[in-house]
Short mmCIF file of C-alpha atoms and ligand atoms in Angstrom, two decimals:
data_model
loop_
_atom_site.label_atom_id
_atom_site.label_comp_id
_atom_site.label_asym_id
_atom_site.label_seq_id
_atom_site.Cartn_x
_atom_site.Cartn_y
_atom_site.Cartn_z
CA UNK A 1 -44.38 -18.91 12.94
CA UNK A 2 -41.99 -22.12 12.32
CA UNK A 3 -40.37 -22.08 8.66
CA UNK A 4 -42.64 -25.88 8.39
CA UNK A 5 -46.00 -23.57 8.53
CA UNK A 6 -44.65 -20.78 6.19
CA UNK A 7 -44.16 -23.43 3.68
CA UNK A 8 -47.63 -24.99 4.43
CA UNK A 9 -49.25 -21.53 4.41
CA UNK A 10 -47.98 -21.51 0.52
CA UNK A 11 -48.81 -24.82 -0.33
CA UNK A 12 -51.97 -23.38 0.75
CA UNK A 13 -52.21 -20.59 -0.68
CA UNK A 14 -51.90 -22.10 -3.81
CA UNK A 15 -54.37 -25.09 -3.64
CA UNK A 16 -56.47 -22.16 -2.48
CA UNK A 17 -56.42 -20.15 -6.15
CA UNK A 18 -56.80 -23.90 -7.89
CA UNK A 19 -59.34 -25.65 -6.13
CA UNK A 20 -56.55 -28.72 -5.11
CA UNK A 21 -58.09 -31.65 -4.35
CA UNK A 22 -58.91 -31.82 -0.52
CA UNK A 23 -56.74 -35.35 -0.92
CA UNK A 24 -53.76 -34.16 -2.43
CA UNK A 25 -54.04 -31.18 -0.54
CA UNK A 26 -53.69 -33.55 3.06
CA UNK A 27 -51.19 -35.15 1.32
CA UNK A 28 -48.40 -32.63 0.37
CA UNK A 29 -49.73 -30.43 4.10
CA UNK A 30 -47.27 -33.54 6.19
CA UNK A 31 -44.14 -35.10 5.26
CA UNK A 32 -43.81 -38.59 4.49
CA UNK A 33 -41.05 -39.69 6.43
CA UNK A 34 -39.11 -37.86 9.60
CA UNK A 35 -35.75 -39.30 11.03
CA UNK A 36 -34.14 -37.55 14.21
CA UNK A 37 -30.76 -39.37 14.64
CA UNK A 38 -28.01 -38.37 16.89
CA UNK A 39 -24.27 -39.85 16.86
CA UNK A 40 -20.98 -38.73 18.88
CA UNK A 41 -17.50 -37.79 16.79
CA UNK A 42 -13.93 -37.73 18.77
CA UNK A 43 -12.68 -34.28 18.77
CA UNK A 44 -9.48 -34.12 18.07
CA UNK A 45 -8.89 -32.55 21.75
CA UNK A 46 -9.82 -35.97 23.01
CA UNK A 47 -13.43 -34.98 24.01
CA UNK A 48 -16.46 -36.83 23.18
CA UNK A 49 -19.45 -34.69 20.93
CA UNK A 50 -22.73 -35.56 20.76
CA UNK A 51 -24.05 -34.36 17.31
CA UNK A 52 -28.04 -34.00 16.32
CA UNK A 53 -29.10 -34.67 12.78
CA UNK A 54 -31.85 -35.21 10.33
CA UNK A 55 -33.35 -35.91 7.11
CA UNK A 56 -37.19 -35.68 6.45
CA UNK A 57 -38.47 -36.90 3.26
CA UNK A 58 -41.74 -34.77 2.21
CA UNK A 59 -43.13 -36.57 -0.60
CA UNK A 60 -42.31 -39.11 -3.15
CA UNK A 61 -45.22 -39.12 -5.40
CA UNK A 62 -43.30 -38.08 -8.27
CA UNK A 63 -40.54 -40.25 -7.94
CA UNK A 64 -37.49 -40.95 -5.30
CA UNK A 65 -36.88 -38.49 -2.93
CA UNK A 66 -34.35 -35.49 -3.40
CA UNK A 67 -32.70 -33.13 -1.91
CA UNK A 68 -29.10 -31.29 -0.37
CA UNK A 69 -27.61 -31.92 3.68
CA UNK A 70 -26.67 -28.64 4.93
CA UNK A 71 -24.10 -28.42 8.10
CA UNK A 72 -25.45 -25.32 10.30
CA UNK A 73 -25.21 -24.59 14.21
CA UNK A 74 -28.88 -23.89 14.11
CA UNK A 75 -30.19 -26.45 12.25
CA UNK A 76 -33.45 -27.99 13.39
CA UNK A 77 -36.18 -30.51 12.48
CA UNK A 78 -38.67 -27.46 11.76
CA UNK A 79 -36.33 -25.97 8.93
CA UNK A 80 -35.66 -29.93 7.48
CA UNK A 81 -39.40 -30.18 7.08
CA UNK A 82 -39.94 -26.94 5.47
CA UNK A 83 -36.79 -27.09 3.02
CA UNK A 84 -38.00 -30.57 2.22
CA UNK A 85 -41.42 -29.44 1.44
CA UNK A 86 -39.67 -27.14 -0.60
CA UNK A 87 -38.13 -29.56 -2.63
CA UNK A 88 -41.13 -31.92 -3.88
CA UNK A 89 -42.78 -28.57 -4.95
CA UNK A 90 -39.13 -27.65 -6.27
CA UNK A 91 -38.65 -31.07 -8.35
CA UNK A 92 -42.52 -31.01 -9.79
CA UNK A 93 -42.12 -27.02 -11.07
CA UNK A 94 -38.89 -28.20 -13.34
CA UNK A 95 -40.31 -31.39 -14.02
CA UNK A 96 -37.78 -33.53 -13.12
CA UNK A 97 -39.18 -36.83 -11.72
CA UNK A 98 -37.94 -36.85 -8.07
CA UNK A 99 -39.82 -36.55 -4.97
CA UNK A 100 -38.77 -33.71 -1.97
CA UNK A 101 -36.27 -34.38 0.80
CA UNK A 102 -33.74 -32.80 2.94
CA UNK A 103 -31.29 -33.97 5.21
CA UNK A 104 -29.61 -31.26 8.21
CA UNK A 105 -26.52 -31.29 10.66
CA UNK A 106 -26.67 -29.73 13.82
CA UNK A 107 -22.86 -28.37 13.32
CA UNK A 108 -20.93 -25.87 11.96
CA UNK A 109 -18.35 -27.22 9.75
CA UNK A 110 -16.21 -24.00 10.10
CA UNK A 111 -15.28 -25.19 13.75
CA UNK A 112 -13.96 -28.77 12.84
CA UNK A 113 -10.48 -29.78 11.35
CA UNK A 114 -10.64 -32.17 8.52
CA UNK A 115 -11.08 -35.57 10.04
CA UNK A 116 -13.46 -34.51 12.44
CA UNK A 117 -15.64 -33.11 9.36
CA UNK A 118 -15.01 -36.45 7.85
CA UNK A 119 -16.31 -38.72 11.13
CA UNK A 120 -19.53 -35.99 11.41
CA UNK A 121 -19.95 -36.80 7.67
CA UNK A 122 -19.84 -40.39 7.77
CA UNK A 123 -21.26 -40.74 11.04
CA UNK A 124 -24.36 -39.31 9.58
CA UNK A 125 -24.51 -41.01 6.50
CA UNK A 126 -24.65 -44.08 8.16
CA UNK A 127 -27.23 -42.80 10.78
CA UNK A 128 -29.54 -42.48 7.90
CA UNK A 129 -28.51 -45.15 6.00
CA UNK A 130 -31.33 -47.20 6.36
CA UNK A 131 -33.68 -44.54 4.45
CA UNK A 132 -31.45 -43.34 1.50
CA UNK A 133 -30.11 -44.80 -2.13
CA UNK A 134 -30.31 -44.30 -5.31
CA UNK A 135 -33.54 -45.04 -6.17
CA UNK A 136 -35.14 -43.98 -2.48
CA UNK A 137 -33.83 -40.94 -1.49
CA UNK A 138 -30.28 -38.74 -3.14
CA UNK A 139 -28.57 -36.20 -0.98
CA UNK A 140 -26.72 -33.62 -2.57
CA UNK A 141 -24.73 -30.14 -1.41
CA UNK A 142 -26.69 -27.26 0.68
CA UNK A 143 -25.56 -24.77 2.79
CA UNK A 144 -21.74 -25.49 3.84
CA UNK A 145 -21.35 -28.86 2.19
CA UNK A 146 -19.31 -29.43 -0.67
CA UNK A 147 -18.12 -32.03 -3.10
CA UNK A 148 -15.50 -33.69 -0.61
CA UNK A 149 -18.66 -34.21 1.80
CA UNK A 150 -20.95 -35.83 -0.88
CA UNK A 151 -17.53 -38.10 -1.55
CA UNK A 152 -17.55 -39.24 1.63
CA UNK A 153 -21.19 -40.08 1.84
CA UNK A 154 -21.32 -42.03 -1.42
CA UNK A 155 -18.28 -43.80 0.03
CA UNK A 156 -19.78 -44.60 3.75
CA UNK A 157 -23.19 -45.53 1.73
CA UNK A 158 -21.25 -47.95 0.05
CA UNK A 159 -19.63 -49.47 3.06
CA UNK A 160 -22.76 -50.21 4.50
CA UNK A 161 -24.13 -51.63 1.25
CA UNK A 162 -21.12 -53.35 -0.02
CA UNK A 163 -23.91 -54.91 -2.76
CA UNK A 164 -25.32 -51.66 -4.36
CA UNK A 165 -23.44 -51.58 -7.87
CA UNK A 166 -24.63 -48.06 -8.35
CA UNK A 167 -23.55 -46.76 -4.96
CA UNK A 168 -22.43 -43.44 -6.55
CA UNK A 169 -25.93 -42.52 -7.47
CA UNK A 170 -26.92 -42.47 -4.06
CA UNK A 171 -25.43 -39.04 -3.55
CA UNK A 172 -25.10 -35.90 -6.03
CA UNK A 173 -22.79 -32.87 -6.33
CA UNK A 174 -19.73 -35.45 -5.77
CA UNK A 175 -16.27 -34.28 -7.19
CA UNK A 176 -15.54 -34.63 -11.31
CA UNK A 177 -13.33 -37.67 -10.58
CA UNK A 178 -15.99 -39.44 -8.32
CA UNK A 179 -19.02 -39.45 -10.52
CA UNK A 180 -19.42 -35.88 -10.38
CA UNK A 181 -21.02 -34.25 -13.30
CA UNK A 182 -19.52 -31.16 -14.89
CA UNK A 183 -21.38 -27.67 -14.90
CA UNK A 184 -23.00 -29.05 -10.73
CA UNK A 185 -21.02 -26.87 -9.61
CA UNK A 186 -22.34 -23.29 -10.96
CA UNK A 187 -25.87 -24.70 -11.73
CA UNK A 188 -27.69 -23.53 -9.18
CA UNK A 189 -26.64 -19.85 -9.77
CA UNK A 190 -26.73 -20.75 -13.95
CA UNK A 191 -30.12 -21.85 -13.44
CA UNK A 192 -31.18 -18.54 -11.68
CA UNK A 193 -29.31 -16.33 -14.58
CA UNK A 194 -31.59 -18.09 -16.85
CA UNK A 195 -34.87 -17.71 -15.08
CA UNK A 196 -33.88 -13.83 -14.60
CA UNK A 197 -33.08 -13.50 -18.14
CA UNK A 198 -36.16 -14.66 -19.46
CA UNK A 199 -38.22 -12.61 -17.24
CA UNK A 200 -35.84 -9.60 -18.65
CA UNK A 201 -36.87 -10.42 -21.83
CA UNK A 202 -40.40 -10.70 -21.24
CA UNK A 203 -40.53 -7.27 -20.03
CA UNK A 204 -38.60 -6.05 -22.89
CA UNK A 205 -35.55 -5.42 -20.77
CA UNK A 206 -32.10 -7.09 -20.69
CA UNK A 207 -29.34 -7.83 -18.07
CA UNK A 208 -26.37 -5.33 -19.69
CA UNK A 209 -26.08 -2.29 -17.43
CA UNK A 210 -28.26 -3.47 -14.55
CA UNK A 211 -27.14 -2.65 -11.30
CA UNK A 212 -27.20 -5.60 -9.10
CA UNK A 213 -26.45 -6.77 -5.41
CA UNK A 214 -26.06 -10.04 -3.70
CA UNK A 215 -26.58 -11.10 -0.43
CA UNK A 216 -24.53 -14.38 -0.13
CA UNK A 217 -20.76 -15.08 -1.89
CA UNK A 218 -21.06 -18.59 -0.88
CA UNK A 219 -21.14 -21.30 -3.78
CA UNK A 220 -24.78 -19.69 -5.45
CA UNK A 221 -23.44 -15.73 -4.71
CA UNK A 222 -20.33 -15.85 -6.05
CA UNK A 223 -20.93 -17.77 -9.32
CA UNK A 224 -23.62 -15.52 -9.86
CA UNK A 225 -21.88 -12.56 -9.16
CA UNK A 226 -19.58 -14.10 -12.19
CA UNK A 227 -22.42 -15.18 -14.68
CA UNK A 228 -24.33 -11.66 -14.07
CA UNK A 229 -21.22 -9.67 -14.84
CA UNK A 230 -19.80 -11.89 -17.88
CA UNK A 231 -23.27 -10.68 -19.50
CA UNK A 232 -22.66 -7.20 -18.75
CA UNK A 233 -24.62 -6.49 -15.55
CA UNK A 234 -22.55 -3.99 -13.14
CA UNK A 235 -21.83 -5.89 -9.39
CA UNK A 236 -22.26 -3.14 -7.22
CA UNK A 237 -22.26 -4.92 -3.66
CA UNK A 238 -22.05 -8.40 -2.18
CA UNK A 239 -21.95 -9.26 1.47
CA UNK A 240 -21.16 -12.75 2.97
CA UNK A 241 -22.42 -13.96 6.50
CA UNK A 242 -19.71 -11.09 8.17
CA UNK A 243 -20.52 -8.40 6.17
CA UNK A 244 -19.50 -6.69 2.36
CA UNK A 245 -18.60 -3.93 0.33
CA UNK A 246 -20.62 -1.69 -1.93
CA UNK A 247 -18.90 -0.07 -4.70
CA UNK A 248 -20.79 2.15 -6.92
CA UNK A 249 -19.38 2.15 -10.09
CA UNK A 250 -19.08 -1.46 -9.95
CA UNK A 251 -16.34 -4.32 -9.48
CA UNK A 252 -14.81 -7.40 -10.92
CA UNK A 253 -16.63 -10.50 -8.84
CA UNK A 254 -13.70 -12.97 -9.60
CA UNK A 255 -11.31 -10.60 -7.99
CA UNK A 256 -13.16 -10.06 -5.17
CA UNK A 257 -13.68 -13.83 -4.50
CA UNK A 258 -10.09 -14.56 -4.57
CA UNK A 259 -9.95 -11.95 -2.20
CA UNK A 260 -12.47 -13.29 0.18
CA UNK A 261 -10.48 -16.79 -0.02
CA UNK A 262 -7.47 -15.28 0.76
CA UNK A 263 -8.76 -12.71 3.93
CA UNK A 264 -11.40 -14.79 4.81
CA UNK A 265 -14.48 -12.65 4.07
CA UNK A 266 -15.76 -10.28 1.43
CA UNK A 267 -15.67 -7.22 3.86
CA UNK A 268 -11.92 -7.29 3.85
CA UNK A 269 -11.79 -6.74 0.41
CA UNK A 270 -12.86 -3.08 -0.23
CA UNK A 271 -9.41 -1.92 -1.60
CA UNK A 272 -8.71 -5.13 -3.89
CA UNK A 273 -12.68 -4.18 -5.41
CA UNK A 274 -12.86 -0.96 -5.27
CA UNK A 275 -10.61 1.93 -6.19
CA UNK A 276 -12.42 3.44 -9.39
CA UNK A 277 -13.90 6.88 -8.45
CA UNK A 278 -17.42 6.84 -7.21
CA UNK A 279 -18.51 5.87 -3.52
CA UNK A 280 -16.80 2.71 -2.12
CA UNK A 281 -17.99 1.54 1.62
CA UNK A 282 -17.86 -1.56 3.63
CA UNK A 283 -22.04 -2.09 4.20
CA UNK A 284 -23.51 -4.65 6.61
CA UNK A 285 -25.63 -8.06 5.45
CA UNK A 286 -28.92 -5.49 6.38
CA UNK A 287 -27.56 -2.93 4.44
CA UNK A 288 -27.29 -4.85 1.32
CA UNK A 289 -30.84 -5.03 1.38
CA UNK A 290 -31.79 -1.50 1.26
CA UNK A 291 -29.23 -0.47 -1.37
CA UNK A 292 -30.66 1.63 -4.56
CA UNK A 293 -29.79 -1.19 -7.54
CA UNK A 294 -32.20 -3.03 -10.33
CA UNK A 295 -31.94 -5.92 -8.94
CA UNK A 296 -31.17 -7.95 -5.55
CA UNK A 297 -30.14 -11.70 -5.36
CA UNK A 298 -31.02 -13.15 -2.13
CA UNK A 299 -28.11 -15.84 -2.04
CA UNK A 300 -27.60 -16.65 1.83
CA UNK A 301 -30.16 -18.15 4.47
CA UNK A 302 -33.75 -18.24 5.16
CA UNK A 303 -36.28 -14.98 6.45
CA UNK A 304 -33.61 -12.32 5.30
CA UNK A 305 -36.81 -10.17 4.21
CA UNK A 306 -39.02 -10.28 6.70
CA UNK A 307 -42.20 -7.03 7.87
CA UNK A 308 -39.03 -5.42 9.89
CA UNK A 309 -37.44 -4.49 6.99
CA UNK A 310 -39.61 -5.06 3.86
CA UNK A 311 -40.03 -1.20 3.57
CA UNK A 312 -36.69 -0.30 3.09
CA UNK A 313 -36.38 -2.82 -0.19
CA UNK A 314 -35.62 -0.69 -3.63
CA UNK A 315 -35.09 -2.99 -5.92
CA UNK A 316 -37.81 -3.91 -8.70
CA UNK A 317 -36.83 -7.74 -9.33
CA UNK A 318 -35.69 -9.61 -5.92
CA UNK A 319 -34.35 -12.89 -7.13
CA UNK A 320 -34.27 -15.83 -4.58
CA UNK A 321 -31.06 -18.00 -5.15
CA UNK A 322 -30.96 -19.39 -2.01
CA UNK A 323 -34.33 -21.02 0.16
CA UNK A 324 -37.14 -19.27 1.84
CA UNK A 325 -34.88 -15.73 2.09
CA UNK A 326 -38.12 -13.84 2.22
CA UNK A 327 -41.26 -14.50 4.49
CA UNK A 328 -44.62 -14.99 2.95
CA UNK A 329 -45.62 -11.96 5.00
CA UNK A 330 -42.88 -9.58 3.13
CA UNK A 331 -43.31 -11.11 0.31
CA UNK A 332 -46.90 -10.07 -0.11
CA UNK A 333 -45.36 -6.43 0.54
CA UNK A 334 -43.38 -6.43 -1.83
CA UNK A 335 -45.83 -7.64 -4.36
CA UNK A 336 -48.15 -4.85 -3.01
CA UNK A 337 -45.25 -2.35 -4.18
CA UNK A 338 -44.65 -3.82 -7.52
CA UNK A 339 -41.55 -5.52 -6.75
CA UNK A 340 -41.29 -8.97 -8.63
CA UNK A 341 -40.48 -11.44 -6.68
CA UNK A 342 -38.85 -14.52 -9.08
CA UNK A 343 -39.11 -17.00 -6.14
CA UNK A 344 -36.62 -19.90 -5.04
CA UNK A 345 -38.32 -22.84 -6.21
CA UNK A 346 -38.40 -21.62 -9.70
CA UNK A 347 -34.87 -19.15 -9.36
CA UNK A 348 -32.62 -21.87 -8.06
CA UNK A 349 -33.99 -25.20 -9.33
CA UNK A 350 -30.70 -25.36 -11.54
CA UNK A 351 -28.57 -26.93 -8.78
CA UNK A 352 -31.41 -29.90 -8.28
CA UNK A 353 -31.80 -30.14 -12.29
CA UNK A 354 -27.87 -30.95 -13.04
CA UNK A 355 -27.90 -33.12 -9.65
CA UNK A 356 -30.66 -35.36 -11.98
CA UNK A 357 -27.92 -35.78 -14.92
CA UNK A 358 -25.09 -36.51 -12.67
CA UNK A 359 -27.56 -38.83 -11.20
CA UNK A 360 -28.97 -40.36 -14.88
CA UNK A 361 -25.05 -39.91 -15.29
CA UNK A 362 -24.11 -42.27 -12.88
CA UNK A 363 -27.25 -44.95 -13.87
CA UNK A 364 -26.40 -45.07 -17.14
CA UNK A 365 -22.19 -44.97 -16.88
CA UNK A 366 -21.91 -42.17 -18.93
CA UNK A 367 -19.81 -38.70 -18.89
CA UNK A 368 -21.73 -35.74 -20.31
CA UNK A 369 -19.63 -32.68 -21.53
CA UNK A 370 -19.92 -29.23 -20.03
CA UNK A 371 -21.44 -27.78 -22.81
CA UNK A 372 -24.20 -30.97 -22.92
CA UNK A 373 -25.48 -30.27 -19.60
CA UNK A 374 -25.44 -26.17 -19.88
CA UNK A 375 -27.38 -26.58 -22.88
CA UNK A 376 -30.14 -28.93 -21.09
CA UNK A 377 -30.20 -27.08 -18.00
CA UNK A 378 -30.48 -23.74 -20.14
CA UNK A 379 -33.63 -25.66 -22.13
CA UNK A 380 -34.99 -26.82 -19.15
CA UNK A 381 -35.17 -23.82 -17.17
CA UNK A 382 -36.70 -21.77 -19.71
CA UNK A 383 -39.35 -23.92 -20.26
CA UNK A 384 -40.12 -23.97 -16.07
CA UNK A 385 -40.11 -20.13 -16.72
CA UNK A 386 -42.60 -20.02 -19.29
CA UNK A 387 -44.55 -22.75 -17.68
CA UNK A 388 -44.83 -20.84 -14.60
CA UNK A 389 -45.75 -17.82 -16.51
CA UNK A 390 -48.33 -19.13 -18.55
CA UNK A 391 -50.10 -20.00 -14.89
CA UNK A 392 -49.17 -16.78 -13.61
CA UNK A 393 -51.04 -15.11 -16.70
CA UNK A 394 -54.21 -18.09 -16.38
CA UNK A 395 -54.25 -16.70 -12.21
CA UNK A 396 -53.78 -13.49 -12.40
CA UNK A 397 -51.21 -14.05 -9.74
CA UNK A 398 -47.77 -14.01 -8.81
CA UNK A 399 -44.76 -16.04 -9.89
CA UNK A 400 -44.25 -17.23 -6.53
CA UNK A 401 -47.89 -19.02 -6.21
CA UNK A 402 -47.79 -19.68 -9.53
CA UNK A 403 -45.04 -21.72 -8.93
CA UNK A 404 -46.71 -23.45 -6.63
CA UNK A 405 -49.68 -24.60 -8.61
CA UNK A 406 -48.18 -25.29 -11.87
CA UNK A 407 -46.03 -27.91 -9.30
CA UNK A 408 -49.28 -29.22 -7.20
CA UNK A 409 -50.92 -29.91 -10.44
CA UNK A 410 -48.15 -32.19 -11.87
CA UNK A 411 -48.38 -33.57 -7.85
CA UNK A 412 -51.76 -34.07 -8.71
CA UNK A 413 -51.86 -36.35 -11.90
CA UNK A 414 -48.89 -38.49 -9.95
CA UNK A 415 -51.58 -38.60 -7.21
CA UNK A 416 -54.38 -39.63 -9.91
CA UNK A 417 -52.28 -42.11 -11.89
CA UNK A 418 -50.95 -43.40 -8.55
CA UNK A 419 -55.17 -44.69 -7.84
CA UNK A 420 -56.58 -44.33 -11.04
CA UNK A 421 -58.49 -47.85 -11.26
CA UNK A 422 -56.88 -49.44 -8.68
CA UNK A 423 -58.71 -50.68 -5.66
CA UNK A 424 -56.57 -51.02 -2.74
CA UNK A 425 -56.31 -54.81 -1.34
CA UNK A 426 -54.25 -55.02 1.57
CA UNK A 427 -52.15 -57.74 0.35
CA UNK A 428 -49.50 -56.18 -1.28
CA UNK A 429 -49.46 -52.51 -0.73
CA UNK A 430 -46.03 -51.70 -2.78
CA UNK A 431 -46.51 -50.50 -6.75
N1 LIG B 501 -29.50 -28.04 -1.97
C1 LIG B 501 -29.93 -27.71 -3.27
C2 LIG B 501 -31.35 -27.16 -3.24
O1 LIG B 501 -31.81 -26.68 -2.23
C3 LIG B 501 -29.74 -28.85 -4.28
C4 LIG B 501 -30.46 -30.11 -3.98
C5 LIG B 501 -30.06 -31.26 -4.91
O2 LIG B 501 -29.23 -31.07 -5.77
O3 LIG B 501 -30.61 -32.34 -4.69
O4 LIG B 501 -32.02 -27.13 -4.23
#
């Protein structure tokens, strides 16, 4: 099954439980808009690369389109599409008024000096040019792209549209001194500490003393590994794409990133982490999975659960920081088992929210402080938590689907406003 049909088998699902309108339903089942481009960089051996990109814009009922560029070998059109759709659906459960889009490289950034990451960068943004701005469509960070990246797109935008005053809102997640907005940085894995607490509280629980393990110590991994042990919870393992370490009674996160930077990945970094007494072990990215803890954040790529290794899951909350880590297949599994599931549309919806102040940020010319836009984001989230959970409670469902129509309902009144009362002439079809 492609990712594109696991994320139309929830949209789906959903419109299933709440009778969606057959109209809506066609509309949110097909992207809007699909661009294929393809452009060539000079390596810096001399040699000529053809590189393959994309950027698919799902839906823009709810407003412009949004969503991050990730740089990955095996990027294809299939997972744009279905990240994409995961964005509108995204966007409408936090209630931020943005449309769903995603943009992809067919690279991987690790294998490229500086200026050729630059050319593949601005190569691409003027590729897609022609479809993106500020009030259209707003790329932001994803998987291997950072703040530099988003520099240089906002910058090659605004080469090719010398004109656009507000050039810098074309593109979020940019650096502080670019337009950037403080707190974008550690929002995504803020946002999920948020949801997680709430859901804690709900079931009369709390984070202090929970054992927890993360699959991931990329940008969303290791800031949560940071915000989950400032409130007390123990870090007990955390892998990256080569492999981790598990230490049982528990290690400081910060320490172990530094470590990571320095050696190049988490695995390396047993002794600096460890060293305090109970069982210490390097453990694979499979292993992580399986480990006995409270609770497991899914921070790396896509189908990390899937019905090969479901079963061996222990934890009772599995908390999706990054997108689509667990297949709707598993994920039903898990359910079956009473494992809650707080899903990624809901779990890491933080990173999108603060990209929409940087973005009002830059519309408006103003600089929010830190504490301005943790305090909104914390607001925010909590109320998509108890939103969801009011719909999870009306369903009798989970949070995942519930998720998904508390976000095709708000689809659904754009839809209705969009052609309540309006008959369609042919003369002018823009509103
Ligand atoms: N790439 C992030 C996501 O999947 C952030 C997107 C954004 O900030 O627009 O949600």
């Amino acid at each position: 099954m492609s990712l594109y049909e696991n994320t139309q088998k929830l949209i789906n699902r959903a419109a299933d439980t709440m009778e969606l309108s057959e109209e809506v339903r066609k509309v949110v089942n097909e992207p809007e808009r699909v661009l294929s481009v393809n452009f060539h960089i000079h390596r810096d051996d001399g040699k000529i690369q053809m590189v393959k990109g994309f950027r698919v814009q799902h839906n823009t009922l709810r407003g412009p389109a949004k969503g991050g560029v990730r740089f990955h070998p095996r990027v294809d059109m299939g997972e744009v599409k279905a990240l994409a759709g995961w964005m509108t659906i995204k966007c409408a459960v936090v209630d931020i008024p943005y449309g769903g889009s995603k943009g992809g490289v067919e690279i991987d950034p690790r294998d490229l000096s500086e200026g050729e990451l630059e050319q593949v960068t601005r190569q691409f943004t003027q590729a897609i040019a022609p479809i993106i701005g500020p009030r259209r469509d707003v790329p932001a960070p994803d998987v291997y792209t950072n703040a530099k990246i988003m520099n240089w797109i906002a910058d090659e935008y605004h080469c090719v549209h010398p004109n656009e005053d507000d050039y810098l809102a074309v593109v979020t997640g940019k650096s502080l001194d670019n337009g950037g907005s403080l707190g974008r940085d550690s929002a995504t894995a803020a946002g999920g500490v948020i949801v997680l607490e709430s859901y804690l509280k709900k079931t009369g629980e709390e984070l202090k003393g929970k054992t927890v393990a993360i699959q991931g110590f990329g940008n969303a991994g290791h800031h949560a590994a940071r915000i989950l042990a400032e409130k007390g919870a123990k870090i007990v393992a955390v892998t990256d794409s080569k492999g981790g370490i598990y230490v049982e009674n528990g290690f400081d996160p910060m320490k172990a990133h530094s470590c990571k930077l320095e050696k190049g990945g988490i695995g390396e970094c047993l002794t600096e982490a460890g060293s305090n007494g109970g069982e210490e072990k390097k453990i694979s990215n499979e292993d992580i999975l399986a480990l006995e803890c409270d609770i497991l954040v899914l921070a790396a790529l896509e189908n990390q659960i899937t019905e090969a290794n479901v079963n061996a899951v222990k934890a009772k909350v599995v908390v999706e920081l990054a997108n689509g880590p667990i297949t709707p297949e598993a994920h039903e599994t898990l359910e079956n088992k009473g494992t809650t599931v707080i899903p990624d549309i809901l779990a890491n919806a933080g990173g999108v929210t603060v990209s929409y102040y940087e973005w009002e940020q830059n519309l408006r010319h103003e600089k929010w402080t830190e504490e301005a836009v943790a305090e909104k984001l914390e607001k925010s989230q909590r109320q998509a938590f108890e939103d969801v959970d009011k719909v999870k409670d009306e369903f009798k469902t989970d949070y995942r689907n519930a998720s998904y129509i508390l976000a095709l309902r708000r689809i659904e009144s754009a839809f209705e406003e969009k052609h309540s009362g309006k008959a369609h002439g042919f003369s002018c079809m823009t509103e």
